[in-house]
């Protein structure tokens, strides 16, 4: 089967899907980490590749930017392709001094003002949603095994990239979130609604404290630790 946004056949998609926002990051992972990678979707250039990593069948598929975009792609994967696990990896802005550019962040929760979860049908949906405990535990296990430094943090999922608030106002209104991105809340909502497993792993691409930031090219390629952590988690899943 296919959907309006995904031309892949059901059997083309693995049970474990890694999801970067950027289609070029999906291509990078497929070309540099997967064995026998096959392009299975190119609708709207939202590339999806299925291959193997250390003997584990894995799909890596882009989800675009923002809550609506990740909401569509992850919902379809969970609902119509019978995907069990989605591990999103992407970049985030650091709100706190201890979050340095290049650091890995495991999103233990996501705060958002978005109505996405309510409109999806999660009655009385809170402003903070959580990842799968199974995936969160696997992420900590993997990071420990890889001897990888990470932050276990709440992130804010924003609809507006250029908002009107000061740093202090952003931290206060997002209930003391450590970093900001644009997708985790929708992914966690879809997983909760459909009884699936989801997790977000991020690399700090820019610091709201120091103003330091990665270049567009670095955002695509300088995320080695995050990518390898996501792949290692995949190998630990049934």
Coordinates of N, CA and C in Angstrom, one line a residue:
X1 N 0.8 -1.2 0.0 CA 0.0 0.0 0.0 C 0.9 1.2 0.0
X2 N 0.3 2.4 -0.3 CA 1.0 3.7 -0.2 C 0.0 4.7 0.4
X3 N 0.5 5.9 0.7 CA -0.3 7.0 1.2 C -0.1 8.2 0.3
X4 N -0.8 9.3 0.5 CA -0.5 10.4 -0.3 C 0.9 11.0 -0.2
X5 N 1.6 10.6 0.9 CA 2.9 11.2 1.1 C 4.0 10.1 1.1
X6 N 3.7 8.9 0.8 CA 4.7 7.8 0.9 C 4.4 6.8 -0.2
X7 N 5.3 6.6 -1.2 CA 5.0 5.7 -2.2 C 5.5 4.2 -1.9
X8 N 6.1 4.1 -0.8 CA 6.7 2.7 -0.4 C 5.5 1.7 -0.2
X9 N 5.9 0.5 -0.6 CA 5.0 -0.6 -0.2 C 5.2 -0.9 1.3
X10 N 4.2 -1.5 1.9 CA 4.2 -1.8 3.3 C 5.4 -2.6 3.7
X11 N 5.8 -3.6 2.8 CA 6.9 -4.5 3.1 C 8.3 -3.8 2.9
X12 N 8.2 -2.6 2.3 CA 9.5 -1.8 2.1 C 10.0 -1.1 3.3
X13 N 9.1 -1.0 4.3 CA 9.4 -0.2 5.5 C 9.7 -1.1 6.7
X14 N 10.8 -0.9 7.4 CA 11.2 -1.8 8.5 C 10.3 -1.4 9.8
X15 N 10.3 -2.3 10.7 CA 9.6 -2.0 12.0 C 10.2 -0.9 12.8
X16 N 11.5 -0.7 12.6 CA 12.3 0.4 13.3 C 12.6 1.4 12.2
X17 N 12.2 2.7 12.5 CA 12.4 3.8 11.6 C 13.2 4.9 12.3
X18 N 14.3 5.3 11.7 CA 15.0 6.5 12.2 C 14.6 7.7 11.4
X19 N 14.3 8.8 12.0 CA 13.7 9.9 11.3 C 14.4 11.3 11.6
X20 N 15.3 11.7 10.6 CA 15.8 13.0 10.7 C 14.8 14.0 10.0
X21 N 14.9 15.3 10.3 CA 14.1 16.2 9.6 C 14.5 16.4 8.1
X22 N 15.8 16.5 7.9 CA 16.4 16.8 6.6 C 16.5 15.6 5.7
X23 N 15.9 15.6 4.5 CA 16.1 14.5 3.6 C 17.5 14.2 3.3
X24 N 18.4 15.2 3.2 CA 19.8 15.0 2.9 C 20.5 14.3 4.1
X25 N 20.0 14.5 5.3 CA 20.6 13.7 6.4 C 20.2 12.3 6.3
X26 N 18.9 12.0 5.9 CA 18.5 10.6 5.6 C 19.4 9.9 4.6
X27 N 19.7 10.7 3.5 CA 20.5 10.2 2.5 C 22.0 9.9 3.0
X28 N 22.5 10.8 3.8 CA 23.8 10.7 4.4 C 23.9 9.4 5.2
X29 N 22.9 9.2 6.1 CA 22.9 8.0 6.9 C 22.8 6.7 6.1
X30 N 21.9 6.7 5.1 CA 21.8 5.5 4.2 C 23.1 5.2 3.5
X31 N 23.8 6.2 3.0 CA 25.0 6.0 2.2 C 26.2 5.7 3.1
X32 N 26.2 6.2 4.3 CA 27.4 6.0 5.2 C 27.3 5.0 6.3
X33 N 26.1 4.5 6.6 CA 25.9 3.6 7.7 C 25.2 2.3 7.3
X34 N 24.3 2.3 6.3 CA 23.5 1.2 6.0 C 24.1 0.3 4.9
X35 N 23.9 -1.0 5.1 CA 24.3 -2.0 4.1 C 23.0 -2.2 3.2
X36 N 23.3 -2.4 1.9 CA 22.2 -2.7 0.9 C 21.0 -1.7 1.0
X37 N 21.3 -0.5 1.2 CA 20.3 0.5 1.3 C 19.5 0.7 0.0
X38 N 18.2 0.7 0.1 CA 17.4 0.9 -1.1 C 16.4 2.1 -0.9
X39 N 16.4 3.0 -1.9 CA 15.5 4.1 -1.8 C 14.0 3.6 -2.0
X40 N 13.2 3.8 -1.0 CA 11.8 3.3 -1.1 C 10.7 4.4 -1.2
X41 N 11.2 5.7 -0.9 CA 10.2 6.8 -1.1 C 11.0 8.0 -1.5
X42 N 10.4 8.8 -2.5 CA 11.0 10.0 -2.9 C 9.9 11.1 -3.1
X43 N 8.6 10.8 -2.7 CA 7.5 11.7 -2.9 C 7.9 13.0 -2.1
X44 N 7.8 14.1 -2.8 CA 8.1 15.5 -2.2 C 9.6 15.5 -1.8
X45 N 10.4 14.6 -2.4 CA 11.8 14.5 -2.0 C 12.0 14.2 -0.5
X46 N 11.0 13.6 0.1 CA 11.1 13.2 1.5 C 11.7 11.7 1.5
X47 N 13.0 11.6 1.3 CA 13.6 10.4 1.1 C 13.5 9.4 2.2
X48 N 13.2 8.1 1.8 CA 13.2 7.0 2.8 C 14.1 5.9 2.2
X49 N 14.9 5.3 3.0 CA 15.8 4.2 2.6 C 15.7 3.1 3.6
X50 N 15.6 1.9 3.1 CA 15.7 0.7 3.9 C 16.9 -0.1 3.7
X51 N 17.6 -0.5 4.7 CA 18.8 -1.3 4.6 C 19.1 -2.0 5.9
X52 N 20.3 -2.4 6.1 CA 20.7 -3.1 7.3 C 21.8 -2.4 8.0
X53 N 21.8 -2.4 9.4 CA 22.8 -1.9 10.2 C 23.2 -3.0 11.2
X54 N 24.4 -3.6 11.1 CA 24.9 -4.6 11.9 C 23.8 -5.8 12.0
X55 N 23.3 -6.1 10.8 CA 22.3 -7.2 10.7 C 20.9 -6.8 11.0
X56 N 20.6 -5.6 11.5 CA 19.3 -5.2 11.9 C 18.6 -4.4 10.7
X57 N 17.5 -4.8 10.3 CA 16.8 -4.1 9.2 C 16.2 -2.8 9.8
X58 N 16.5 -1.7 9.1 CA 16.2 -0.4 9.5 C 15.8 0.5 8.3
X59 N 14.8 1.3 8.6 CA 14.5 2.4 7.6 C 14.9 3.7 8.1
X60 N 15.4 4.6 7.3 CA 15.7 5.9 7.7 C 14.9 6.8 6.7
X61 N 14.0 7.7 7.3 CA 13.1 8.5 6.5 C 13.0 9.9 7.0
X62 N 13.1 10.9 6.2 CA 13.0 12.3 6.6 C 11.6 12.6 7.0
X63 N 11.4 13.6 7.8 CA 10.0 14.0 8.2 C 9.8 15.5 8.0
X64 N 10.8 16.2 7.5 CA 10.5 17.7 7.2 C 10.6 18.5 8.5
X65 N 10.2 19.7 8.4 CA 10.2 20.7 9.6 C 8.9 21.0 10.2
X66 N 8.8 20.9 11.5 CA 7.6 21.4 12.2 C 6.7 20.3 12.6
X67 N 5.8 20.6 13.6 CA 4.8 19.7 14.1 C 3.9 19.1 13.0
X68 N 3.3 19.9 12.1 CA 2.5 19.3 11.1 C 3.2 18.3 10.2
X69 N 4.4 18.6 9.8 CA 5.1 17.7 8.9 C 5.5 16.4 9.6
X70 N 6.1 16.4 10.7 CA 6.5 15.2 11.4 C 5.2 14.4 11.8
X71 N 4.1 15.2 12.1 CA 2.9 14.6 12.5 C 2.3 13.7 11.4
X72 N 2.3 14.2 10.2 CA 1.9 13.4 9.0 C 2.7 12.2 8.8
X73 N 4.0 12.3 8.7 CA 4.9 11.2 8.3 C 4.9 10.1 9.4
X74 N 5.0 10.5 10.6 CA 5.1 9.5 11.7 C 3.8 8.8 11.9
X75 N 2.7 9.6 11.8 CA 1.3 9.0 11.9 C 1.2 7.9 10.8
X76 N 1.5 8.2 9.6 CA 1.3 7.2 8.5 C 2.2 6.0 8.7
X77 N 3.4 6.2 9.2 CA 4.3 5.1 9.5 C 3.7 4.2 10.5
X78 N 3.3 4.8 11.6 CA 2.7 4.0 12.7 C 1.4 3.3 12.3
X79 N 0.5 4.1 11.7 CA -0.9 3.6 11.4 C -1.0 2.7 10.2
X80 N -0.3 3.0 9.1 CA -0.5 2.3 7.8 C 0.6 1.4 7.4
X81 N 1.8 1.6 8.1 CA 2.9 0.7 7.7 C 3.3 -0.2 8.9
X82 N 2.6 -0.2 9.9 CA 2.8 -1.0 11.1 C 4.2 -0.9 11.7
X83 N 4.7 0.3 11.6 CA 6.0 0.6 12.3 C 5.8 0.6 13.8
X84 N 6.7 -0.1 14.5 CA 6.6 -0.2 16.0 C 7.4 0.9 16.7
X85 N 8.6 1.3 16.1 CA 9.5 2.2 16.8 C 9.9 3.3 15.8
X86 N 9.8 4.6 16.3 CA 10.4 5.7 15.6 C 11.4 6.4 16.5
X87 N 12.6 6.6 16.0 CA 13.6 7.3 16.7 C 13.9 8.6 15.9
X88 N 13.4 9.7 16.3 CA 13.7 10.9 15.6 C 15.1 11.5 16.1
X89 N 15.9 11.9 15.1 CA 17.1 12.6 15.5 C 17.3 13.9 14.7
X90 N 17.7 15.0 15.3 CA 17.8 16.3 14.7 C 18.6 17.2 15.5
X91 N 18.4 18.5 15.2 CA 19.1 19.5 15.9 C 18.2 20.4 16.8
X92 N 18.9 21.1 17.7 CA 18.1 21.9 18.7 C 19.0 23.1 19.1
X93 N 18.3 24.1 19.6 CA 18.9 25.2 20.2 C 19.0 25.1 21.7
X94 N 20.2 25.3 22.3 CA 20.4 25.2 23.7 C 19.9 26.4 24.5
X95 N 19.1 26.2 25.5 CA 18.6 27.3 26.3 C 19.5 27.5 27.6
X96 N 20.3 26.5 27.9 CA 21.0 26.5 29.2 C 22.5 26.5 28.9
X97 N 23.2 27.1 29.9 CA 24.7 27.3 29.8 C 25.4 25.9 29.6
X98 N 24.9 24.9 30.3 CA 25.6 23.6 30.3 C 25.3 22.8 29.0
X99 N 24.4 23.3 28.1 CA 24.2 22.7 26.8 C 25.1 23.3 25.8
X100 N 26.2 22.6 25.4 CA 27.1 23.2 24.4 C 26.8 22.7 23.0
X101 N 27.3 23.5 22.1 CA 27.1 23.2 20.6 C 27.9 21.8 20.4
X102 N 27.1 20.9 19.8 CA 27.7 19.6 19.5 C 27.2 18.5 20.6
X103 N 26.7 19.0 21.7 CA 26.3 18.0 22.7 C 25.0 17.2 22.3
X104 N 24.9 16.0 22.7 CA 23.8 15.1 22.5 C 22.8 15.3 23.6
X105 N 21.5 15.4 23.2 CA 20.4 15.6 24.1 C 19.4 14.5 23.9
X106 N 19.0 13.7 24.9 CA 18.0 12.7 24.8 C 16.7 13.4 25.5
X107 N 15.7 13.5 24.7 CA 14.5 14.2 25.1 C 13.6 13.3 26.0
X108 N 13.7 13.5 27.3 CA 13.0 12.7 28.2 C 11.5 13.2 28.3
X109 N 11.3 14.4 27.8 CA 9.9 15.0 27.7 C 9.9 16.1 26.7
X110 N 8.7 16.5 26.3 CA 8.6 17.6 25.4 C 7.4 18.5 25.8
X111 N 7.7 19.8 25.9 CA 6.7 20.8 26.2 C 6.3 21.5 24.9
X112 N 5.0 21.7 24.8 CA 4.5 22.5 23.7 C 3.2 23.2 24.0
X113 N 3.0 24.4 23.4 CA 1.7 25.1 23.4 C 0.8 24.6 22.3
X114 N 1.3 23.7 21.4 CA 0.5 23.3 20.3 C -0.7 22.6 20.7
X115 N -1.8 22.7 19.9 CA -3.0 21.9 20.0 C -3.0 20.6 19.3
X116 N -1.8 20.2 18.8 CA -1.7 19.0 18.0 C -2.3 17.8 18.7
X117 N -1.9 17.5 19.9 CA -2.4 16.3 20.6 C -3.9 16.3 20.9
X118 N -4.4 17.5 21.2 CA -5.8 17.6 21.5 C -6.6 17.4 20.2
X119 N -6.2 18.1 19.1 CA -6.9 17.9 17.8 C -6.7 16.5 17.3
X120 N -5.7 15.8 17.7 CA -5.5 14.4 17.2 C -6.5 13.5 17.9
X121 N -7.0 13.9 19.1 CA -8.0 13.1 19.7 C -7.5 12.6 21.1
X122 N -6.4 13.1 21.6 CA -6.0 12.8 23.0 C -6.7 13.7 23.9
X123 N -7.7 13.2 24.6 CA -8.6 14.1 25.5 C -7.7 14.6 26.6
X124 N -7.9 15.9 26.9 CA -7.2 16.6 28.0 C -5.7 16.4 27.9
X125 N -5.2 16.5 26.7 CA -3.8 16.3 26.4 C -3.0 17.3 27.2
X126 N -2.0 17.0 28.0 CA -1.2 17.9 28.7 C -0.2 18.6 27.8
X127 N 0.4 19.7 28.3 CA 1.4 20.4 27.5 C 2.8 19.7 27.5
X128 N 2.9 18.7 28.4 CA 4.2 17.9 28.4 C 3.9 16.5 28.1
X129 N 4.5 15.9 27.1 CA 4.4 14.5 26.7 C 5.7 13.8 26.8
X130 N 5.6 12.5 26.9 CA 6.8 11.7 27.2 C 7.1 10.6 26.1
X131 N 8.4 10.2 26.0 CA 8.7 9.2 25.0 C 8.4 7.8 25.6
X132 N 8.5 6.8 24.8 CA 8.4 5.4 25.2 C 9.5 5.1 26.3
X133 N 9.1 4.6 27.4 CA 10.0 4.2 28.5 C 11.0 3.2 27.9
X134 N 10.5 2.3 27.1 CA 11.4 1.2 26.6 C 12.5 1.9 25.8
X135 N 12.2 2.8 24.9 CA 13.2 3.5 24.1 C 14.1 4.4 24.9
X136 N 13.5 5.0 25.9 CA 14.3 5.9 26.7 C 15.4 5.0 27.5
X137 N 14.9 3.9 28.0 CA 15.9 3.0 28.7 C 16.9 2.5 27.8
X138 N 16.5 2.1 26.6 CA 17.5 1.6 25.6 C 18.5 2.7 25.2
X139 N 18.0 4.0 25.1 CA 18.9 5.1 24.8 C 20.0 5.3 25.8
X140 N 19.6 5.2 27.1 CA 20.6 5.3 28.2 C 21.5 4.2 28.2
X141 N 21.0 3.0 28.0 CA 21.8 1.8 27.9 C 22.9 1.9 26.8
X142 N 22.4 2.4 25.6 CA 23.3 2.5 24.4 C 24.3 3.6 24.7
X143 N 23.9 4.7 25.2 CA 24.9 5.8 25.5 C 26.0 5.4 26.4
X144 N 25.5 4.6 27.5 CA 26.5 4.1 28.4 C 27.5 3.2 27.8
X145 N 26.9 2.3 27.0 CA 27.8 1.3 26.3 C 28.8 2.0 25.3
X146 N 28.3 3.0 24.7 CA 29.2 3.8 23.7 C 30.1 4.8 24.4
X147 N 30.0 4.9 25.8 CA 30.7 5.8 26.6 C 30.5 7.3 26.0
X148 N 29.3 7.6 25.8 CA 28.9 8.8 25.1 C 28.3 9.8 26.2
X149 N 28.8 11.0 26.2 CA 28.2 12.0 27.1 C 26.9 12.5 26.5
X150 N 25.9 12.7 27.4 CA 24.6 13.1 26.9 C 23.9 13.9 28.0
X151 N 22.9 14.7 27.6 CA 22.0 15.4 28.5 C 20.6 14.7 28.4
X152 N 20.0 14.4 29.6 CA 18.7 13.8 29.7 C 17.8 15.0 30.0
X153 N 17.1 15.6 29.0 CA 16.5 16.9 29.1 C 15.0 16.9 28.7
X154 N 14.3 17.9 29.2 CA 13.1 18.3 28.6 C 13.4 19.3 27.5
X155 N 12.7 19.2 26.3 CA 12.8 20.1 25.2 C 11.5 20.8 25.0
X156 N 11.6 21.9 24.4 CA 10.4 22.7 24.0 C 10.2 22.4 22.5
X157 N 8.9 22.1 22.1 CA 8.6 21.9 20.7 C 7.8 23.1 20.2
X158 N 8.4 24.0 19.4 CA 7.8 25.3 19.0 C 7.2 25.2 17.6
X159 N 6.2 26.0 17.4 CA 5.6 26.2 16.1 C 6.3 27.4 15.3
X160 N 6.9 28.3 16.1 CA 7.4 29.5 15.5 C 8.9 29.5 15.7
X161 N 9.7 29.6 14.6 CA 11.1 29.6 14.6 C 11.6 30.9 15.2
X162 N 11.1 32.0 14.7 CA 11.5 33.3 15.1 C 10.5 33.9 16.0
X163 N 10.6 33.6 17.3 CA 9.5 34.1 18.2 C 9.9 35.4 18.8
X164 N 9.0 36.0 19.5 CA 9.2 37.4 20.0 C 9.7 37.5 21.5
X165 N 10.0 36.3 22.1 CA 10.4 36.3 23.5 C 11.9 36.4 23.7
X166 N 12.2 36.8 24.9 CA 13.6 36.8 25.3 C 14.0 35.4 25.8
X167 N 15.3 35.1 25.9 CA 15.7 33.8 26.4 C 15.1 33.5 27.7
X168 N 15.1 34.4 28.6 CA 14.5 34.2 30.0 C 13.0 33.9 29.9
X169 N 12.3 34.6 29.0 CA 10.9 34.4 28.8 C 10.6 33.0 28.2
X170 N 11.5 32.6 27.3 CA 11.3 31.3 26.6 C 11.5 30.2 27.7
X171 N 12.5 30.3 28.5 CA 12.7 29.3 29.5 C 11.6 29.2 30.5
X172 N 11.1 30.3 30.9 CA 10.0 30.4 31.9 C 8.7 29.8 31.3
X173 N 8.3 30.2 30.1 CA 7.1 29.8 29.5 C 7.1 28.3 29.0
X174 N 8.3 27.8 28.8 CA 8.3 26.3 28.4 C 8.6 25.4 29.6
X175 N 8.3 25.9 30.8 CA 8.5 25.2 32.0 C 9.9 24.6 32.2
X176 N 10.9 25.5 32.0 CA 12.3 25.3 32.3 C 12.9 24.3 31.4
X177 N 12.5 24.3 30.1 CA 13.1 23.4 29.1 C 14.5 23.7 28.9
X178 N 15.3 22.7 28.6 CA 16.8 22.9 28.4 C 17.1 23.3 27.0
X179 N 16.3 22.9 26.0 CA 16.6 23.2 24.6 C 15.3 23.3 23.8
X180 N 15.4 23.8 22.6 CA 14.2 24.0 21.8 C 14.4 23.4 20.4
X181 N 13.3 22.7 19.9 CA 13.2 22.1 18.6 C 11.8 22.3 18.1
X182 N 11.4 21.5 17.1 CA 10.1 21.8 16.5 C 9.2 20.5 16.3
X183 N 9.6 19.4 16.8 CA 8.9 18.2 16.3 C 8.6 17.1 17.4
X184 N 9.3 17.1 18.5 CA 9.2 15.9 19.4 C 7.7 15.8 20.0
X185 N 7.1 16.9 20.2 CA 5.7 16.8 20.9 C 4.8 16.0 20.0
X186 N 4.8 16.3 18.7 CA 3.8 15.6 17.7 C 4.2 14.1 17.6
X187 N 5.5 13.8 17.6 CA 5.9 12.4 17.5 C 5.4 11.7 18.8
X188 N 5.6 12.3 19.9 CA 5.2 11.6 21.2 C 3.7 11.5 21.2
X189 N 3.0 12.4 20.7 CA 1.5 12.4 20.7 C 1.0 11.2 19.8
X190 N 1.6 11.1 18.6 CA 1.2 10.0 17.7 C 1.5 8.6 18.3
X191 N 2.6 8.5 19.0 CA 3.0 7.2 19.6 C 2.0 6.9 20.7
X192 N 1.7 7.9 21.5 CA 0.7 7.7 22.6 C -0.6 7.3 22.1
X193 N -1.1 8.0 21.1 CA -2.5 7.7 20.5 C -2.5 6.3 20.0
X194 N -1.4 5.8 19.3 CA -1.5 4.6 18.5 C -0.7 3.4 19.3
X195 N -0.4 3.7 20.5 CA 0.3 2.6 21.3 C 1.6 2.1 20.7
X196 N 2.4 3.1 20.3 CA 3.7 2.8 19.6 C 4.8 3.3 20.5
X197 N 6.0 3.2 20.0 CA 7.2 3.6 20.7 C 7.9 4.8 20.0
X198 N 8.2 5.8 20.7 CA 8.9 7.0 20.0 C 9.9 7.6 21.0
X199 N 11.0 8.1 20.4 CA 12.0 8.8 21.1 C 12.6 9.9 20.2
X200 N 13.1 11.0 20.8 CA 13.8 12.0 20.1 C 15.2 12.2 20.7
X201 N 16.2 12.2 19.8 CA 17.6 12.4 20.2 C 18.0 13.6 19.4
X202 N 18.7 14.5 20.0 CA 19.1 15.8 19.4 C 20.6 16.1 19.5
X203 N 21.1 16.9 18.6 CA 22.4 17.5 18.7 C 22.2 19.0 18.9
X204 N 22.8 19.6 19.8 CA 22.7 21.1 20.0 C 23.5 21.7 18.8
X205 N 22.7 22.5 18.0 CA 23.3 23.1 16.8 C 23.7 24.6 17.0
X206 N 23.1 25.1 18.1 CA 23.3 26.5 18.4 C 23.0 26.8 19.8
X207 N 23.8 27.7 20.4 CA 23.6 28.1 21.8 C 22.9 29.4 21.9
X208 N 21.8 29.5 22.6 CA 21.1 30.7 22.8 C 21.8 31.6 23.9
X209 N 22.8 31.0 24.6 CA 23.6 31.7 25.6 C 24.7 32.4 24.9
X210 N 25.5 31.7 24.1 CA 26.8 32.2 23.6 C 26.6 32.7 22.1
X211 N 25.6 32.3 21.4 CA 25.4 32.7 20.0 C 26.2 31.8 19.1
X212 N 26.9 30.8 19.6 CA 27.7 29.9 18.7 C 26.7 29.0 18.0
X213 N 27.0 28.8 16.7 CA 26.1 27.9 15.9 C 26.8 27.2 14.8
X214 N 26.2 26.0 14.4 CA 26.8 25.2 13.3 C 26.4 25.9 12.0
X215 N 27.2 25.6 11.0 CA 26.8 26.0 9.6 C 25.8 25.0 9.1
X216 N 25.1 25.4 8.0 CA 24.1 24.5 7.4 C 24.7 23.1 7.0
X217 N 26.0 23.2 6.5 CA 26.7 21.9 6.1 C 26.9 21.1 7.4
X218 N 27.4 21.7 8.5 CA 27.6 20.9 9.7 C 26.3 20.3 10.3
X219 N 25.2 21.0 10.1 CA 23.9 20.5 10.6 C 23.6 19.2 9.9
X220 N 24.0 19.0 8.6 CA 23.8 17.8 7.9 C 24.7 16.7 8.3
X221 N 26.0 17.0 8.5 CA 27.0 15.9 8.7 C 27.6 15.8 10.1
X222 N 27.7 16.9 10.8 CA 28.4 16.9 12.1 C 27.5 16.4 13.3
X223 N 26.9 15.3 13.1 CA 26.0 14.8 14.1 C 26.2 13.3 14.3
X224 N 27.5 13.0 14.2 CA 28.0 11.6 14.2 C 27.5 10.8 15.5
X225 N 27.7 11.4 16.6 CA 27.3 10.8 17.9 C 25.8 10.5 18.0
X226 N 25.0 11.5 17.6 CA 23.6 11.3 17.6 C 23.1 10.2 16.7
X227 N 23.7 10.2 15.5 CA 23.3 9.1 14.5 C 23.7 7.8 15.0
X228 N 24.9 7.6 15.5 CA 25.4 6.3 15.9 C 24.6 5.8 17.2
X229 N 24.2 6.8 18.0 CA 23.4 6.4 19.2 C 22.1 5.9 18.7
X230 N 21.4 6.6 17.8 CA 20.1 6.1 17.3 C 20.2 4.7 16.6
X231 N 21.3 4.5 15.8 CA 21.5 3.2 15.2 C 21.8 2.1 16.2
X232 N 22.5 2.4 17.2 CA 22.8 1.4 18.3 C 21.5 1.0 19.0
X233 N 20.7 2.0 19.3 CA 19.4 1.7 19.9 C 18.6 0.7 19.1
X234 N 18.6 1.0 17.8 CA 17.9 0.1 16.8 C 18.3 -1.4 16.9
X235 N 19.6 -1.6 17.1 CA 20.1 -2.9 17.2 C 19.7 -3.7 18.4
X236 N 19.2 -2.9 19.4 CA 18.8 -3.5 20.7 C 17.3 -3.8 20.8
X237 N 16.6 -3.5 19.7 CA 15.2 -3.7 19.7 C 14.8 -5.1 19.0
X238 N 13.7 -5.7 19.5 CA 13.3 -6.9 19.0 C 12.7 -6.7 17.6

